[in-house]
Tab-separated table of C-alpha atoms in Angstrom:
chain	number	residue	atom	x	y	z
A	1	MET	CA	-0.108	-0.005	0.278
A	2	ALA	CA	3.051	2.453	1.213
A	3	GLN	CA	4.335	1.716	-2.461
A	4	ALA	CA	1.465	2.853	-4.485
A	5	LEU	CA	1.203	5.727	-2.451
A	6	GLY	CA	4.685	6.843	-3.397
A	7	GLU	CA	4.213	5.781	-6.585
A	8	ASP	CA	1.054	8.064	-6.837
A	9	LEU	CA	3.182	10.615	-5.248
A	10	VAL	CA	5.460	10.659	-7.646
A	11	GLN	CA	3.537	10.514	-10.765
A	12	SER	CA	1.090	12.430	-9.777
A	13	PRO	CA	1.462	15.934	-12.269
A	14	GLY	CA	1.090	18.215	-9.263
A	15	LEU	CA	4.271	16.682	-8.050
A	16	GLN	CA	5.948	15.162	-10.944
A	17	ASP	CA	6.194	19.277	-12.805
A	18	ASP	CA	8.178	21.644	-10.926
A	19	SER	CA	6.464	23.869	-12.560
A	20	SER	CA	3.340	22.920	-12.531
A	21	SER	CA	1.714	23.071	-9.173
A	22	LEU	CA	4.772	23.732	-6.187
A	23	GLY	CA	2.140	25.482	-3.824
A	24	SER	CA	2.659	28.925	-4.617
A	25	ASP	CA	1.618	31.350	-7.489
A	26	SER	CA	5.655	32.645	-7.798
A	27	GLU	CA	6.686	29.932	-8.980
A	28	LEU	CA	4.541	29.482	-11.718
A	29	SER	CA	5.766	32.788	-13.426
A	30	GLY	CA	9.353	31.331	-14.284
A	31	PRO	CA	12.807	32.225	-13.175
A	32	GLY	CA	14.301	35.427	-13.891
A	33	PRO	CA	17.970	36.931	-12.888
A	34	TYR	CA	15.874	40.640	-12.869
A	35	ARG	CA	13.086	39.321	-10.636
A	36	GLN	CA	13.378	40.233	-6.990
A	37	ALA	CA	11.970	37.834	-4.288
A	38	ASP	CA	8.655	38.743	-2.965
A	39	ARG	CA	7.797	39.202	0.933
A	40	TYR	CA	7.538	35.096	1.054
A	41	GLY	CA	11.025	34.438	-0.763
A	42	PHE	CA	9.779	33.339	-3.531
A	43	ILE	CA	11.274	34.592	-6.752
A	44	GLY	CA	9.242	36.674	-9.225
A	45	GLY	CA	6.469	36.342	-6.378
A	46	SER	CA	3.130	38.794	-6.905
A	47	SER	CA	3.380	39.598	-3.412
A	48	ALA	CA	6.452	41.920	-3.440
A	49	GLU	CA	3.802	44.699	-2.771
A	50	PRO	CA	1.106	44.124	-0.164
A	51	GLY	CA	-2.235	44.448	-2.182
A	52	PRO	CA	-5.624	46.602	-1.640
A	53	ASP	CA	-6.696	44.013	1.105
A	54	HIS	CA	-3.684	43.403	2.766
A	55	PRO	CA	-3.085	45.067	5.922
A	56	PRO	CA	-0.045	47.467	6.278
A	57	ALA	CA	3.120	46.909	7.626
A	58	ASP	CA	2.916	48.601	10.669
A	59	LEU	CA	0.197	46.110	12.006
A	60	ILE	CA	1.865	43.229	10.230
A	61	ARG	CA	4.906	44.095	12.771
A	62	GLN	CA	2.322	44.426	15.726
A	63	ARG	CA	0.883	40.909	15.351
A	64	GLU	CA	4.354	39.643	14.564
A	65	MET	CA	5.347	41.169	17.909
A	66	LYS	CA	2.418	40.304	19.837
A	67	TRP	CA	3.156	36.376	19.156
A	68	VAL	CA	6.729	36.805	20.164
A	69	GLU	CA	5.515	38.066	23.444
A	70	MET	CA	2.744	35.465	23.363
A	71	THR	CA	4.912	32.935	22.180
A	72	SER	CA	7.762	33.215	24.858
A	73	HIS	CA	6.748	29.993	27.272
A	74	TRP	CA	7.763	27.907	24.252
A	75	GLU	CA	11.489	28.836	25.013
A	76	LYS	CA	11.156	26.802	28.308
A	77	THR	CA	10.051	23.628	26.346
A	78	MET	CA	12.712	23.629	23.512
A	79	SER	CA	15.547	24.027	26.513
A	80	ARG	CA	14.765	20.502	28.120
A	81	ARG	CA	15.182	19.139	24.875
A	82	TYR	CA	18.399	16.789	25.276
A	83	LYS	CA	21.044	17.043	22.508
A	84	LYS	CA	21.492	14.656	19.222
A	85	GLU	CA	24.121	14.832	17.091
A	86	LEU	CA	22.002	13.651	14.183
A	87	ALA	CA	23.386	16.432	11.533
A	88	GLU	CA	26.887	15.317	12.291
A	89	ALA	CA	26.189	10.951	11.998
A	90	PRO	CA	26.478	9.391	8.713
A	91	GLY	CA	23.027	8.346	7.538
A	92	ASP	CA	21.560	5.572	5.650
A	93	PRO	CA	22.937	4.905	1.794
A	94	GLN	CA	19.762	3.823	1.177
A	95	TRP	CA	17.677	7.029	2.557
A	96	MET	CA	20.390	9.720	1.496
A	97	GLU	CA	20.135	8.776	-2.005
A	98	THR	CA	16.534	9.022	-2.070
A	99	ILE	CA	16.782	12.261	-0.384
A	100	GLY	CA	19.273	13.776	-2.439
A	101	ARG	CA	17.008	13.034	-5.701
A	102	ASP	CA	13.862	14.964	-3.604
A	103	LEU	CA	15.777	18.111	-3.034
A	104	HIS	CA	15.762	19.634	-6.129
A	105	ARG	CA	11.953	19.723	-5.754
A	106	GLN	CA	11.489	21.245	-3.095
A	107	PHE	CA	10.637	25.086	-4.002
A	108	PRO	CA	13.144	25.468	-6.185
A	109	LEU	CA	11.963	29.292	-7.232
A	110	HIS	CA	12.139	29.978	-3.184
A	111	GLU	CA	15.347	31.855	-2.618
A	112	MET	CA	16.566	28.962	0.207
A	113	PHE	CA	16.460	26.436	-2.480
A	114	VAL	CA	17.149	28.050	-5.865
A	115	SER	CA	20.304	26.395	-5.933
A	116	PRO	CA	22.417	23.645	-4.547
A	117	GLN	CA	24.513	26.038	-2.387
A	118	GLY	CA	21.910	27.955	-0.880
A	119	HIS	CA	22.042	28.184	2.716
A	120	GLY	CA	18.503	26.167	2.668
A	121	TYR	CA	19.587	23.531	0.305
A	122	GLU	CA	22.256	21.221	1.655
A	123	ALA	CA	22.679	22.728	4.793
A	124	GLY	CA	19.170	22.838	6.125
A	125	LEU	CA	16.647	20.183	4.186
A	126	LEU	CA	19.211	17.677	3.835
A	127	HIS	CA	20.285	17.782	7.381
A	128	VAL	CA	16.406	18.007	8.794
A	129	LEU	CA	15.031	14.818	6.579
A	130	LYS	CA	18.542	13.046	7.446
A	131	ALA	CA	17.768	13.225	10.750
A	132	TYR	CA	14.448	12.341	11.227
A	133	THR	CA	15.496	8.739	9.243
A	134	LEU	CA	18.615	8.451	12.188
A	135	TYR	CA	15.528	9.345	14.491
A	136	ARG	CA	13.227	7.102	13.345
A	137	PRO	CA	15.072	4.274	11.709
A	138	GLU	CA	12.105	1.629	11.992
A	139	GLN	CA	10.285	5.056	9.327
A	140	GLY	CA	12.635	5.876	7.438
A	141	TYR	CA	12.099	8.820	5.124
A	142	CYS	CA	9.038	9.485	3.010
A	143	GLN	CA	8.610	11.663	0.057
A	144	ALA	CA	5.442	14.168	1.432
A	145	GLN	CA	8.166	15.400	4.023
A	146	GLY	CA	10.383	16.778	1.799
A	147	PRO	CA	8.009	20.082	1.619
A	148	VAL	CA	6.822	19.762	5.205
A	149	ALA	CA	10.368	20.411	6.377
A	150	ALA	CA	11.000	23.182	3.632
A	151	VAL	CA	7.831	25.230	4.665
A	152	LEU	CA	9.548	25.075	8.333
A	153	LEU	CA	12.985	25.830	7.453
A	154	MET	CA	11.335	29.181	5.503
A	155	HIS	CA	10.455	29.941	9.252
A	156	LEU	CA	12.921	28.223	11.540
A	157	PRO	CA	16.417	27.532	12.482
A	158	PRO	CA	17.158	23.954	11.116
A	159	GLU	CA	17.421	21.910	14.612
A	160	GLU	CA	13.580	24.179	15.838
A	161	ALA	CA	12.496	22.532	11.903
A	162	PHE	CA	13.562	19.085	13.129
A	163	TRP	CA	11.562	19.037	16.182
A	164	CYS	CA	8.454	20.493	14.799
A	165	LEU	CA	8.591	17.604	11.937
A	166	VAL	CA	8.753	15.415	14.746
A	167	GLN	CA	5.559	17.098	16.040
A	168	ILE	CA	3.765	16.916	13.411
A	169	CYS	CA	4.974	13.166	12.392
A	170	GLU	CA	4.487	11.647	15.611
A	171	VAL	CA	1.516	13.322	17.821
A	172	TYR	CA	-0.487	15.465	14.783
A	173	LEU	CA	-0.495	12.920	11.971
A	174	PRO	CA	0.840	9.886	13.837
A	175	GLY	CA	0.513	6.436	11.357
A	176	TYR	CA	0.984	9.380	8.208
A	177	TYR	CA	4.742	9.231	7.229
A	178	GLY	CA	5.463	5.648	7.952
A	179	PRO	CA	6.238	2.588	5.706
A	180	HIS	CA	2.756	1.694	5.786
A	181	MET	CA	0.472	4.768	5.834
A	182	GLU	CA	-2.141	2.968	8.121
A	183	ALA	CA	-3.129	6.945	8.905
A	184	VAL	CA	-3.961	7.465	5.560
A	185	ARG	CA	-5.751	4.938	4.557
A	186	LEU	CA	-8.143	5.009	7.357
A	187	ASP	CA	-8.733	9.036	7.084
A	188	ALA	CA	-9.058	8.275	3.143
A	189	GLU	CA	-12.303	6.099	4.200
A	190	VAL	CA	-13.253	9.118	6.988
A	191	PHE	CA	-12.990	12.028	4.419
A	192	MET	CA	-15.698	9.592	1.495
A	193	ALA	CA	-18.194	9.277	4.820
A	194	LEU	CA	-18.033	12.607	5.319
A	195	LEU	CA	-18.342	13.616	1.456
A	196	ARG	CA	-21.429	11.795	1.526
A	197	ARG	CA	-22.705	13.075	4.509
A	198	LEU	CA	-21.902	16.905	3.306
A	199	LEU	CA	-21.990	16.994	-0.430
A	200	PRO	CA	-23.945	13.568	-1.385
A	201	HIS	CA	-23.993	14.602	-5.449
A	202	VAL	CA	-20.054	14.553	-5.566
A	203	HIS	CA	-19.698	11.988	-3.741
A	204	LYS	CA	-21.936	10.068	-6.053
A	205	HIS	CA	-20.369	11.631	-9.238
A	206	LEU	CA	-16.779	10.486	-7.236
A	207	GLN	CA	-18.259	7.219	-6.706
A	208	GLN	CA	-19.603	6.809	-10.579
A	209	VAL	CA	-16.198	7.794	-12.667
A	210	GLY	CA	-14.594	5.762	-10.027
A	211	VAL	CA	-12.058	8.693	-8.314
A	212	GLY	CA	-11.028	7.090	-5.012
A	213	PRO	CA	-9.927	9.280	-2.430
A	214	LEU	CA	-6.286	7.553	-2.676
A	215	LEU	CA	-5.823	9.852	-5.862
A	216	TYR	CA	-6.482	13.057	-4.102
A	217	LEU	CA	-6.069	12.982	-0.674
A	218	PRO	CA	-2.632	11.971	-0.406
A	219	GLU	CA	-0.765	14.622	-1.924
A	220	TRP	CA	-3.441	17.301	-0.231
A	221	PHE	CA	-3.043	15.799	3.677
A	222	LEU	CA	0.570	14.527	3.253
A	223	CYS	CA	2.439	17.348	1.907
A	224	LEU	CA	-0.448	19.625	4.307
A	225	PHE	CA	-1.615	21.601	0.811
A	226	SER	CA	1.979	22.633	0.612
A	227	ARG	CA	1.600	21.835	-2.888
A	228	SER	CA	-1.513	22.281	-3.752
A	229	LEU	CA	-2.297	26.163	-2.654
A	230	PRO	CA	-1.141	29.401	-2.764
A	231	PHE	CA	1.688	30.204	-0.414
A	232	PRO	CA	-0.257	32.733	1.913
A	233	THR	CA	-2.840	30.580	2.062
A	234	VAL	CA	-0.882	27.541	2.780
A	235	LEU	CA	0.573	29.882	5.676
A	236	ARG	CA	-2.955	30.020	6.857
A	237	VAL	CA	-3.826	26.211	6.475
A	238	TRP	CA	-0.862	25.678	8.576
A	239	ASP	CA	-1.629	28.087	11.097
A	240	ALA	CA	-5.689	26.784	11.435
A	241	PHE	CA	-3.881	23.088	11.484
A	242	LEU	CA	-1.189	23.951	14.103
A	243	SER	CA	-3.496	25.475	16.419
A	244	GLU	CA	-7.001	23.004	16.140
A	245	GLY	CA	-5.346	19.491	14.309
A	246	ALA	CA	-6.054	17.253	11.758
A	247	LYS	CA	-9.587	18.331	11.244
A	248	VAL	CA	-8.330	21.477	9.420
A	249	LEU	CA	-7.325	19.274	7.216
A	250	PHE	CA	-10.394	17.475	6.183
A	251	ARG	CA	-12.186	21.007	6.399
A	252	VAL	CA	-9.746	22.043	3.935
A	253	GLY	CA	-10.533	19.459	1.655
A	254	LEU	CA	-14.278	19.358	1.616
A	255	THR	CA	-13.640	23.145	0.402
A	256	LEU	CA	-11.496	22.070	-2.404
A	257	VAL	CA	-14.054	19.174	-3.768
A	258	ARG	CA	-16.742	21.175	-3.218
A	259	LEU	CA	-15.355	24.480	-5.541
A	260	ALA	CA	-14.331	21.761	-8.193
A	261	LEU	CA	-17.529	19.567	-8.162
A	262	GLY	CA	-20.216	21.580	-6.244
A	263	THR	CA	-22.372	22.381	-8.711
A	264	ALA	CA	-24.229	20.467	-11.922
A	265	GLU	CA	-22.696	21.861	-14.201
A	266	GLN	CA	-19.138	21.183	-13.080
A	267	ARG	CA	-19.824	17.669	-12.556
A	268	ARG	CA	-21.559	17.549	-16.193
A	269	ALA	CA	-17.980	19.084	-17.544
A	270	CYS	CA	-16.044	15.871	-15.816
A	271	PRO	CA	-17.506	12.924	-17.326
A	272	GLY	CA	-14.481	10.877	-16.621
A	273	LEU	CA	-11.852	9.963	-13.991
A	274	LEU	CA	-9.009	12.162	-15.583
A	275	GLU	CA	-11.390	14.923	-16.108
A	276	THR	CA	-12.663	14.566	-12.104
A	277	LEU	CA	-9.210	14.330	-11.439
A	278	GLY	CA	-8.294	17.531	-13.550
A	279	ALA	CA	-10.888	20.028	-12.258
A	280	LEU	CA	-9.905	18.521	-8.520
A	281	ARG	CA	-6.324	20.246	-9.487
A	282	ALA	CA	-7.376	23.241	-11.412
A	283	ILE	CA	-9.705	25.107	-9.338
A	284	SER	CA	-9.184	29.223	-10.252
A	285	PRO	CA	-6.757	31.063	-8.333
A	286	THR	CA	-9.547	33.806	-6.881
A	287	GLN	CA	-11.352	30.844	-5.415
A	288	LEU	CA	-7.532	30.254	-3.207
A	289	GLN	CA	-7.034	33.749	-2.033
A	290	GLU	CA	-6.449	33.553	1.269
A	291	GLU	CA	-9.348	35.264	2.646
A	292	VAL	CA	-12.180	34.064	0.699
A	293	PHE	CA	-10.946	30.216	1.171
A	294	MET	CA	-10.009	30.593	4.606
A	295	SER	CA	-13.883	32.052	5.668
A	296	GLN	CA	-15.101	29.261	3.755
A	297	VAL	CA	-12.940	26.882	5.523
A	298	HIS	CA	-14.048	28.151	9.032
A	299	GLY	CA	-17.806	27.415	7.421
A	300	VAL	CA	-17.493	23.699	7.660
A	301	VAL	CA	-19.891	22.013	9.994
A	302	LEU	CA	-16.955	19.254	11.171
A	303	SER	CA	-16.008	19.301	14.979
A	304	GLU	CA	-13.892	17.606	16.882
A	305	ARG	CA	-16.453	15.319	18.015
A	306	ASP	CA	-18.102	14.836	14.688
A	307	LEU	CA	-14.149	13.771	13.528
A	308	GLN	CA	-13.908	11.590	16.197
A	309	ARG	CA	-17.274	9.947	15.892
A	310	GLU	CA	-16.671	9.138	12.231
A	311	ILE	CA	-13.222	7.939	12.672
A	312	LYS	CA	-14.886	5.081	15.354
A	313	ALA	CA	-16.983	4.645	12.437
A	314	GLN	CA	-14.599	3.328	10.435
A	315	LEU	CA	-12.809	1.669	12.662
A	316	ALA	CA	-15.777	-0.650	14.030
A	317	GLN	CA	-16.562	-1.285	10.053
A	318	LEU	CA	-12.318	-2.230	9.089
A	319	ALA	CA	-12.651	-4.717	11.942
A	320	GLN	CA	-14.838	-6.951	10.176
A	321	LEU	CA	-12.871	-6.891	7.375
A	322	PRO	CA	-10.549	-9.598	6.285
A	323	ASP	CA	-7.177	-8.441	7.329
A	324	SER	CA	-5.942	-7.985	3.881
A	325	ALA	CA	-3.432	-4.305	4.920
A	326	PRO	CA	-0.162	-5.168	5.983
A	327	GLY	CA	1.732	-3.231	8.714
A	328	PRO	CA	-0.231	-2.572	12.096
A	329	PRO	CA	-3.836	-1.237	12.075
A	330	PRO	CA	-3.947	2.494	12.702
A	331	ARG	CA	-3.789	4.203	16.235
A	332	PRO	CA	-6.183	7.246	15.832
A	333	GLN	CA	-6.526	7.849	19.629
A	334	ALA	CA	-2.288	8.653	19.540
A	335	ARG	CA	-3.637	12.017	17.426
A	336	LEU	CA	-3.498	15.074	19.704
A	337	PRO	CA	-6.455	17.531	18.632
A	338	GLY	CA	-4.446	20.829	18.348
A	339	ALA	CA	-1.067	22.476	20.126
A	340	GLN	CA	-3.331	22.994	23.141
A	341	ALA	CA	-4.197	19.373	24.283
A	342	ILE	CA	0.155	18.584	22.802
A	343	PHE	CA	1.392	20.762	25.633
A	344	GLU	CA	-0.843	20.323	28.298
A	345	ALA	CA	0.129	15.997	26.757
A	346	GLN	CA	3.541	16.524	27.638
A	347	GLN	CA	3.272	19.199	30.038
A	348	LEU	CA	1.618	16.330	32.135
A	349	ALA	CA	4.160	13.792	30.989
A	350	GLY	CA	7.336	15.154	32.414
A	351	ALA	CA	5.275	16.776	35.717
A	352	GLN	CA	6.624	14.797	38.891
A	353	PRO	CA	3.542	12.194	40.303
A	354	GLY	CA	1.351	13.950	42.581
A	355	ALA	CA	2.215	17.606	40.736
A	356	LYS	CA	-0.292	19.588	39.052
A	357	PRO	CA	1.807	21.117	35.915
A	358	GLU	CA	1.016	25.112	35.223
A	359	VAL	CA	-0.156	25.206	31.683
A	360	PRO	CA	0.362	28.691	30.603
A	361	ARG	CA	-2.947	29.442	28.287
A	362	ILE	CA	-2.555	31.903	24.818
A	363	VAL	CA	-4.940	34.460	24.711
A	364	VAL	CA	-5.740	36.438	21.582
A	365	GLN	CA	-6.723	39.541	22.172
A	366	PRO	CA	-9.420	40.872	19.543
A	367	PRO	CA	-7.751	43.615	17.615
A	368	GLU	CA	-8.302	46.985	18.171
A	369	GLU	CA	-10.941	48.739	15.942
A	370	PRO	CA	-9.186	52.084	14.623
A	371	ARG	CA	-10.552	55.229	16.301
A	372	PRO	CA	-11.938	57.982	13.442
A	373	PRO	CA	-9.803	61.236	13.722
A	374	ARG	CA	-11.412	63.660	15.444
A	375	ARG	CA	-12.608	66.557	13.819
A	376	LYS	CA	-12.097	70.099	15.589
A	377	PRO	CA	-14.780	72.004	16.353
A	378	GLN	CA	-16.355	74.731	14.013
A	379	THR	CA	-15.970	77.771	17.035
A	380	ARG	CA	-13.860	80.592	14.364
A	381	GLY	CA	-16.879	81.989	13.675
A	382	LYS	CA	-19.003	81.962	16.622
A	383	THR	CA	-15.759	83.497	18.522
A	384	PHE	CA	-15.872	86.454	16.128
A	385	HIS	CA	-19.294	86.906	16.053
A	386	GLY	CA	-18.831	86.859	20.086
A	387	LEU	CA	-16.428	89.700	19.792
A	388	LEU	CA	-18.274	91.522	17.685
A	389	THR	CA	-21.695	91.778	20.369
A	390	ARG	CA	-19.214	92.152	23.417
A	391	ALA	CA	-18.015	95.302	21.486
A	392	ARG	CA	-21.142	97.241	20.302
A	393	GLY	CA	-23.321	95.516	22.452
A	394	PRO	CA	-25.060	95.845	26.193
A	395	PRO	CA	-22.904	94.715	28.989
A	396	LEU	CA	-23.432	91.103	29.159
A	397	GLU	CA	-25.265	89.985	32.197
A	398	GLY	CA	-24.134	87.093	34.453
A	399	PRO	CA	-21.329	85.694	36.787
A	400	PRO	CA	-18.304	87.811	37.013
A	401	ARG	CA	-15.771	86.065	34.436
A	402	PRO	CA	-12.676	84.304	36.650
A	403	GLN	CA	-8.701	85.558	36.311
A	404	ARG	CA	-6.920	84.002	33.628
A	405	SER	CA	-3.257	83.734	34.368
A	406	SER	CA	-2.267	84.432	30.350
A	407	THR	CA	-4.466	85.722	28.168
A	408	SER	CA	-6.455	83.263	25.740
A	409	PHE	CA	-6.750	83.742	21.996
A	410	LEU	CA	-10.391	84.187	23.457
A	411	ASP	CA	-10.220	87.180	24.966
A	412	THR	CA	-7.259	89.136	22.483
A	413	ARG	CA	-9.013	92.217	21.111
A	414	PHE	CA	-8.514	93.242	17.513
């Protein structure tokens, strides 16, 4: 099964042609020495200047500083990591050869990976992927770990990127990147069950044309959509995934299927298998822009309880089938729903017996609404009229005015 999934990843057009779908609209523009890198590091990208819908640079900087302050407690967690000399150790020749063949495929138009001598090529990506094969030799290397590690290296030093890759492979998505990919097979059945319940017409069409979930879902889920969406949208999906867990992958997948095949006209235009797979890979970029797309993703009615209920139902059905799939059975209970649950579990595991660990809470304050500028009251005409009245008319009745230490503009006579 793993070999079949691996061949599907290798042969799929989205992963085979580095110029067609590499997770960024900048990679569609082609290389050129005159092009500059956009704000995400892609050469010739279209995000060099923020558009009308993007927040200003000062607001982005304020948000960055807020996140730095909120995540400052992570330093204590990272400081407890014992040092491992995995980068200097020789790797398994089998995995090193496979990793070496895949290095040039990971975002070749990003400034970190545009050259084999680049600072993110061998010094970062090769060491991170090799370190994981030494850290978990029973699992080895999976081709889909390459783009995941590359995105991590765009934002983290190699050592922290390695530990984040470990967390994704072992806590967020256990059973995804091993030799049998048992969790991917289970999630494919869960995804089809969710399609049957939420998008019944699309589910019926996919069955009629013979498009099973393993023909398109591994590229989405294993790579965390880094090869299937514009890069600004990829970052938004990753934010939600790291915060809320695997249910975000199902929400994104359901949204993509609905955008590609949600209408009767779209389904009639895809009478066969190839046309349907092409539609799933050819969604209009305007529909995948971060703000519009993520609003639809968050609108998918799928909670953690709903996902766990469907997983249990699919496990019960798999238990009734003859044991034809190799490898261990899937263990969805090892998957934790998001960053808060993972952090609490690690704190509990490292606490002394009988001691209750202190688990910090991340509180996100809503953004302050911009206040309208204060307008200066229109008093100039009234003041001048008052001066004329005082000069020409009878004296004003009323209490005497208090003495002031200095003459104000209102007391000035012309």
